XYZ file of C-alpha atoms in Angstrom:
364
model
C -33.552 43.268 37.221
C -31.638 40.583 35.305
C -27.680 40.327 34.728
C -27.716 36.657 33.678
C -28.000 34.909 30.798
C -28.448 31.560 29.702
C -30.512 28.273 31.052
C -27.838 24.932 31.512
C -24.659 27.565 31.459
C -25.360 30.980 32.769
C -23.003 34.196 32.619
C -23.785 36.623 35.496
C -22.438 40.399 34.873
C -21.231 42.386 37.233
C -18.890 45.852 37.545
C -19.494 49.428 36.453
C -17.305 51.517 33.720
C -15.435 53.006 36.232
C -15.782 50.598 39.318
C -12.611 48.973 40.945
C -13.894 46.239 38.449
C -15.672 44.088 35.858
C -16.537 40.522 36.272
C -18.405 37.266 35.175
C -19.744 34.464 36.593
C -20.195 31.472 34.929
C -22.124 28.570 36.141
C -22.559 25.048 34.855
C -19.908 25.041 33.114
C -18.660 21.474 32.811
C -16.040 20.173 34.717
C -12.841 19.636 33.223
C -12.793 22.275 30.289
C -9.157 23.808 30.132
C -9.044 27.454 30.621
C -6.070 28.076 28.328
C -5.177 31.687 29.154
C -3.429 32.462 26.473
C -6.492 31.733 23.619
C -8.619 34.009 26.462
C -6.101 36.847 25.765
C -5.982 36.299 22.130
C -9.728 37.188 21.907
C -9.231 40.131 24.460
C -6.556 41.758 22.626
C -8.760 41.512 19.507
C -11.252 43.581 21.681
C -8.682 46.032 23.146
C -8.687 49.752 21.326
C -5.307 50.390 19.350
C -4.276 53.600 17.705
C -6.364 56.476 16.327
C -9.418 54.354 15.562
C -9.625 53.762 19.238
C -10.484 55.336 22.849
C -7.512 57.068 24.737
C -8.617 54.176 27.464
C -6.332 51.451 27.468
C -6.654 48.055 29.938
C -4.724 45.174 30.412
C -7.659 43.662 30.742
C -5.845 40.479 32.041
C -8.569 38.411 33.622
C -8.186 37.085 37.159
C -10.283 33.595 38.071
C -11.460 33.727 41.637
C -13.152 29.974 41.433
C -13.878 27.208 39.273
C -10.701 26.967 38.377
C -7.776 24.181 39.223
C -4.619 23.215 37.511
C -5.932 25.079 34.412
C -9.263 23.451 34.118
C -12.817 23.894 35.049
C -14.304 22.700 38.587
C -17.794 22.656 37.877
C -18.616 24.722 40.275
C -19.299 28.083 39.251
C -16.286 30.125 37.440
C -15.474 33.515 38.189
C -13.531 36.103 36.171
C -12.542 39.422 37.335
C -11.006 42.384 35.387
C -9.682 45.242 37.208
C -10.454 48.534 35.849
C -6.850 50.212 36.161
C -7.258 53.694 33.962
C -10.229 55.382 35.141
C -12.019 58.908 35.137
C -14.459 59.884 36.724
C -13.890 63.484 36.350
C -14.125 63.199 32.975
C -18.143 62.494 33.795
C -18.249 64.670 36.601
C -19.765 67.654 34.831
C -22.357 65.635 32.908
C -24.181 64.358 36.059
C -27.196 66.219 35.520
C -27.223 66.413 31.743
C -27.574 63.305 30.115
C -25.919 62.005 26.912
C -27.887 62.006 23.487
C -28.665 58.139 22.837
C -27.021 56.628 26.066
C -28.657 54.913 28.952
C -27.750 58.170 31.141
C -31.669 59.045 31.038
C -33.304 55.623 30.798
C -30.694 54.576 33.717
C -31.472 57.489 35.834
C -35.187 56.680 35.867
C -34.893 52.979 36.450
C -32.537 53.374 39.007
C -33.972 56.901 41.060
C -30.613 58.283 40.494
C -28.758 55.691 42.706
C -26.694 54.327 39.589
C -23.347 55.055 39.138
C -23.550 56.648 35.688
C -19.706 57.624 35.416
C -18.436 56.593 31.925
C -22.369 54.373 31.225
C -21.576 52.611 34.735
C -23.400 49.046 34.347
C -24.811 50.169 30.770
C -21.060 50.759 29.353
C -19.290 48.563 26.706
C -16.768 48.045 29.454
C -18.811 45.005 30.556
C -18.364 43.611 27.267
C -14.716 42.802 28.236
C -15.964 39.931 31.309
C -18.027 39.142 28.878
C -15.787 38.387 25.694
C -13.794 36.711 28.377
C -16.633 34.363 29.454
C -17.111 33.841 25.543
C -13.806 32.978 25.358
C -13.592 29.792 27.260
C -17.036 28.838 26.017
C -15.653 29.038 22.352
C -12.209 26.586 23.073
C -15.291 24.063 24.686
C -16.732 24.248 21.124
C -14.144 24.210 19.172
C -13.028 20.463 21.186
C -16.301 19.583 19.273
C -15.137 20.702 15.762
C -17.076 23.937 15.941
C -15.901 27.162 14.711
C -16.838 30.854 14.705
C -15.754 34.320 12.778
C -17.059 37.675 12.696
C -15.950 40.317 9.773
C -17.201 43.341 9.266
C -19.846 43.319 6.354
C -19.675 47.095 6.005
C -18.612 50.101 7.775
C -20.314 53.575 6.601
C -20.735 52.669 3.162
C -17.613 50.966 2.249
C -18.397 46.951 2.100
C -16.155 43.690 2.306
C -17.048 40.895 0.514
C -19.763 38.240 2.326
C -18.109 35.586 3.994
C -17.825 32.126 2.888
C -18.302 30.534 6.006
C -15.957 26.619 4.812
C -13.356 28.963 3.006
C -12.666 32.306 4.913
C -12.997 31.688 8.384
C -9.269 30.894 9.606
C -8.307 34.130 7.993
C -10.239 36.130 10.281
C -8.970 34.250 13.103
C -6.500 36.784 14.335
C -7.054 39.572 12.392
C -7.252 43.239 15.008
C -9.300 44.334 11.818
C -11.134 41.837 10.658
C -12.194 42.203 6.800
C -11.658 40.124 3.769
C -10.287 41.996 1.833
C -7.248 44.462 3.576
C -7.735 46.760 0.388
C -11.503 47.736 1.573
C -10.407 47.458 5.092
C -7.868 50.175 4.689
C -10.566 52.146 3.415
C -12.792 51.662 6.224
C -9.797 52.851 8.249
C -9.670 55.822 6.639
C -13.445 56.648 7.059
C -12.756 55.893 10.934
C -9.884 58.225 10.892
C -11.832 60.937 9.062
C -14.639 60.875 11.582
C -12.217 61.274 14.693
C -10.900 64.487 13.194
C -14.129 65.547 12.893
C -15.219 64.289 16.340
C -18.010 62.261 15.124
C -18.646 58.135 15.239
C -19.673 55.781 12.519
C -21.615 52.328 12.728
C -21.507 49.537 10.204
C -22.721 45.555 9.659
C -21.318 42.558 10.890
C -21.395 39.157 9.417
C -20.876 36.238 11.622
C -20.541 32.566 10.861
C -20.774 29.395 12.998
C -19.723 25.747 11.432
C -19.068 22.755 13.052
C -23.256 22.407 14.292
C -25.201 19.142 13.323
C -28.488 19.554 12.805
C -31.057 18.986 15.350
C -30.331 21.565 18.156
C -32.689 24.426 18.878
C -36.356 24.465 19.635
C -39.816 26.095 18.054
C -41.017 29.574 19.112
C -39.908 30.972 22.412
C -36.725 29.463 22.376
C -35.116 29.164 18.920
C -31.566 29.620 17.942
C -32.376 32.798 16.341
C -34.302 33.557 19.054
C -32.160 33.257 21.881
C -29.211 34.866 19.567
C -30.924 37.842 18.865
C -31.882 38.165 22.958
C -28.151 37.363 23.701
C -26.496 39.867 21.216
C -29.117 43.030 22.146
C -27.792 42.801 25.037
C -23.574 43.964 23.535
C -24.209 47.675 23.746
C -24.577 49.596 20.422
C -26.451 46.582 18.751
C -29.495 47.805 16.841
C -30.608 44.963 14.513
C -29.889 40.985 13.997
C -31.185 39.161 10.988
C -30.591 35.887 9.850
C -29.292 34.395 6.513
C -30.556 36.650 3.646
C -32.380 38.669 6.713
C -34.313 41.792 5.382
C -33.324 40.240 1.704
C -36.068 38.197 1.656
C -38.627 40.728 0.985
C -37.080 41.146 -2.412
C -37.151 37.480 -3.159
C -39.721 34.596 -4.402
C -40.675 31.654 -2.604
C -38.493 30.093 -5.748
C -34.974 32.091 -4.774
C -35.310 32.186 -1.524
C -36.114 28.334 -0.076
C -33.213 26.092 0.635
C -33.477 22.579 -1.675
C -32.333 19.775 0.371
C -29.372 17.318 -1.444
C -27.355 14.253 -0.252
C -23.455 14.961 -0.826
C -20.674 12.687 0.819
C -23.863 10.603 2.724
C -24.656 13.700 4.510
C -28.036 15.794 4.072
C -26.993 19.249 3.083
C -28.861 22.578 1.495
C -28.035 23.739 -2.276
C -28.345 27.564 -0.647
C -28.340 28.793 2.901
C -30.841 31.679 2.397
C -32.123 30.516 6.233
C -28.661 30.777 7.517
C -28.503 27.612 8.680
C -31.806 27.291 11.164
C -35.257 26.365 9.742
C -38.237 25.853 12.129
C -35.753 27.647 15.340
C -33.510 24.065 14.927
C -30.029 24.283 12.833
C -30.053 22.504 9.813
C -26.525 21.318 9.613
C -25.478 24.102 7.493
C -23.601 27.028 9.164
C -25.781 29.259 10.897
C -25.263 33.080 9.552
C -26.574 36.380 10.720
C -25.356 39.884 9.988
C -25.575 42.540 13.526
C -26.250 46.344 13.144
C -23.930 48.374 15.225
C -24.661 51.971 15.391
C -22.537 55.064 15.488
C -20.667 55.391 18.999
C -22.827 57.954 20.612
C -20.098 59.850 22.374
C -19.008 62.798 19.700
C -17.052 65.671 20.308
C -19.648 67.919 18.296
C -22.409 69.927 20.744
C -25.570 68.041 20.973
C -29.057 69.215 22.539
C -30.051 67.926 26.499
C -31.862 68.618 29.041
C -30.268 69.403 32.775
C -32.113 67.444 35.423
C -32.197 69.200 37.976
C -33.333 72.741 36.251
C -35.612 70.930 33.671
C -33.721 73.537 31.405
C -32.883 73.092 28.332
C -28.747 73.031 27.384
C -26.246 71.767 25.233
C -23.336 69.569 25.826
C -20.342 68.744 24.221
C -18.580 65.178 25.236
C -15.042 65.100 26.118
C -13.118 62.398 27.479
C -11.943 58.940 25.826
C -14.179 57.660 22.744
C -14.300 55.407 19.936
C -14.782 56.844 16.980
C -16.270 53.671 15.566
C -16.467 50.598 17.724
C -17.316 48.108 14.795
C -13.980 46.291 14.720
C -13.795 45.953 18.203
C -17.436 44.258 18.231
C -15.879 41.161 16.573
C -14.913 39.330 19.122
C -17.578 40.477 21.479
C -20.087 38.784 19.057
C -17.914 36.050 18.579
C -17.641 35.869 22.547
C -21.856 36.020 22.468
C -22.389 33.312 20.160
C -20.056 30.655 21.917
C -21.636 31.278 25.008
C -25.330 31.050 23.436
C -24.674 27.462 21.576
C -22.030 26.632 24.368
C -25.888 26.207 26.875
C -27.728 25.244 23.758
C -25.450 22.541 23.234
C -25.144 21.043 26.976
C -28.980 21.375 27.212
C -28.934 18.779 24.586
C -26.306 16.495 24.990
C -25.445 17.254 28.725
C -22.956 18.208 31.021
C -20.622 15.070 30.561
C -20.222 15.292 26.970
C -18.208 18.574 27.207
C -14.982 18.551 28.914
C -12.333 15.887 30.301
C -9.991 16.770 27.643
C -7.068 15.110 29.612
C-alpha cells in the first residue's frame, strides 16, 4: 500500500471522507518557499461545491499547517496540512454497508482491505482527499510560478456541449479565477444547464478537461519509465473519477499523417520553438519548450439518485439500491483546480530533481 507520491518532493495522503480529518504531507519541499494562505484558499474555493451544480456538503476547508512552516515560509523539513472534516454523515452510509455502490471502490475496497476500511462516504477512496491534495498543489504551484511558470485547466467539454481549445500564451489568465472555468461563458451557461437538468433527474454527467502548462524550458523529463507524460498520467489517475489522459492531439493522431501531425522545429526571437504543438509540448518523455498540453476524462459522478443493481454481502443476494445523501451531479468544474493542484506538484519534483533544492525558494 502506497499514499505517496513523488521522488525529490513527495505528498503523503492521509484522512477518510468522513474521518475527524484530511491531510498532506509534504516532504522536500525547499526551504524558504512562502506559504501565502490566501493564493492556497483561492484554489480551494475554486474546488469547493456552490449551488445546485454541487453536493449539499459544504467545508471550510481552511487548511491548518502542523510543521514546516515559520513566519509564513517553508522549513524544509517536512510540511503538514490538515483539513478538518466539519459536516459529516455517516448515517447517510449506514444502510449501504453491505451493498456496495455501482462503480465505486466500495467492492474493490472491501476486498483489499477484509472489510476493515472505513467505507462511509468512499472513506480513503473519496474525492474528499482531493481537498489536502489541491492544497499541497497549491503551494507547489506559487513555487512555480516564482520561476515564470503558469498553469490553467478549462473544461474542453461537458456531455456534449464543447468550449473552445485553449490557447495556452493567450487564454490562460482568464481562467485564473473563474468557479466555472470555460472560455466562452455563453457555452458555459449551457453546460450549466445540462448539470442542472441531470440533478432533477438524479443522474451525473462527465466531460473533458484541457490543461495547459507554460513557463517550462526544454530539457526536463526523462525516456521510458519516467517521462513527463508518464509520471502525469500516474499522478492524475490517482484524482478520483479520472478515466483517460492523452497528450497534445492525444487519440487525434490516429486520424493524422506523419505530414500533419510532426512538430517542424523554427528559430523565432533566438529561441528554438515548434510551428505546431501536436506533441503537447514533450517529445522523447523531455518538454520541448513549448507548453505541455493534455486533455483528462472525467466520468459521470457515480452516486445517482436513480435505483441501480448490487449485490448484499453478507446474503450473496442479489438487490437494488438507490443512493441518497449529498452528491455532485457533475464534478467536472470542480476537477479544475484539482488537476491544476496535480500538475504543480508533478513538475514542482520534476523540476528540483533537476536543478535542486536551492534553486527554489529564498524569495526574501
Amino acid at each position: 500500500m502506497n499514499n505517496t507520491f513523488g521522488r525529490n518532493l513527495t505528498v503523503t495522503l492521509v484522512g477518510e471522507s468522513h474521518g475527524p480529518m484530511v491531510g498532506a504531507v509534504i516532504d522536500g519541499m525547499p526551504s524558504g518557499v512562502r506559504i501565502d494562505e490566501k493564493e492556497i484558499m483561492t484554489l480551494m474555493d475554486r474546488r469547493r461545491p456552490a449551488g445546485k451544480t454541487a453536493t449539499a456538503r459544504h467545508e471550510s476547508d481552511i487548511p491548518q499547517f502542523l510543521s514546516g512552516v515559520k513566519d509564513g515560509y517553508s522549513t524544509g523539513t517536512p510540511l503538514t496540512i490538515m483539513i478538518p472534516n466539519e459536516n459529516v454523515r455517516r448515517s447517510d452510509y449506514d444502510r449501504l454497508a453491505d451493498t456496495p455502490r455501482p462503480s465505486h471502490a466500495d467492492y474493490t475496497g472491501h476486498i483489499r482491505y477484509r472489510g476493515y476500511e472505513d467505507a462511509s462516504g468512499g472513506g480513503h477512496f473519496s474525492g474528499r482527499l482531493t481537498a489536502a491534495l489541491t492544497a499541497a498543489g497549491a503551494i507547489c504551484m506559487h513555487m512555480l510560478e516564482q520561476e515564470g511558470i503558469h498553469i490553467a485547466t478549462h473544461i474542453l467539454r461537458l456531455a456534449d456541449i464543447e468550449d473552445r481549445p485553449m490557447d495556452p500564451l493567450k487564454d490562460m489568465d482568464a481562467l485564473k479565477d473563474k468557479a466555472f472555468p470555460v472560455l466562452s461563458d455563453e457555452q458555459g451557461e449551457k453546460m450549466l444547464e445540462k448539470i442542472r437538468t441531470a440533478a432533477r433527474e438524479n443522474d451525473s454527467l462527465g466531460g473533458i478537461l484541457e490543461t495547459a502548462v507554460t513557463g517550462l524550458e526544454a530539457g526536463t523529463g526523462d525516456p521510458f519509465f519516467d517521462t513527463v507524460e508518464s509520471l502525469l498520467a500516474h499522478a492524475l489517475f490517482a484524482v478520483p473519477a479520472v478515466k483517460g489522459v492523452s497528450f497534445g492531439s492525444g487519440f487525434g493522431f490516429a486520424d493524422m499523417k506523419g505530414s500533419q501531425a510532426n512538430d517542424p522545429y523554427a528559430v523565432k526571437d533566438g529561441k528554438i520553438i515548434t510551428l505546431t504543438n501536436h506533441n503537447g509540448g514533450i517529445c522523447g518523455g523531455i518538454t520541448t519548450g513549448m507548453p505541455v498540453c493534455f486533455q483528462t476524462v472525467i466520468r459521470p459522478t457515480p452516486s445517482i439518485g436513480i435505483p441501480q443493481s448490487t449485490v448484499n454481502l453478507k446474503t450473496m443476494e442479489n438487490t437494488q439500491i438507490r443512493i441518497g445523501g449529498r452528491h455532485d451531479p457533475a464534478i467536472v468544474h470542480r476537477a479544475c483546480p484539482v488537476i491544476d493542484a496535480v500538475t504543480a506538484i508533478v513538475f514542482a519534483d520534476l523540476l528540483i530533481g533537476r536543478y535542486g533544492y536551492e534553486h527554489f525558494g529564498g524569495e526574501r
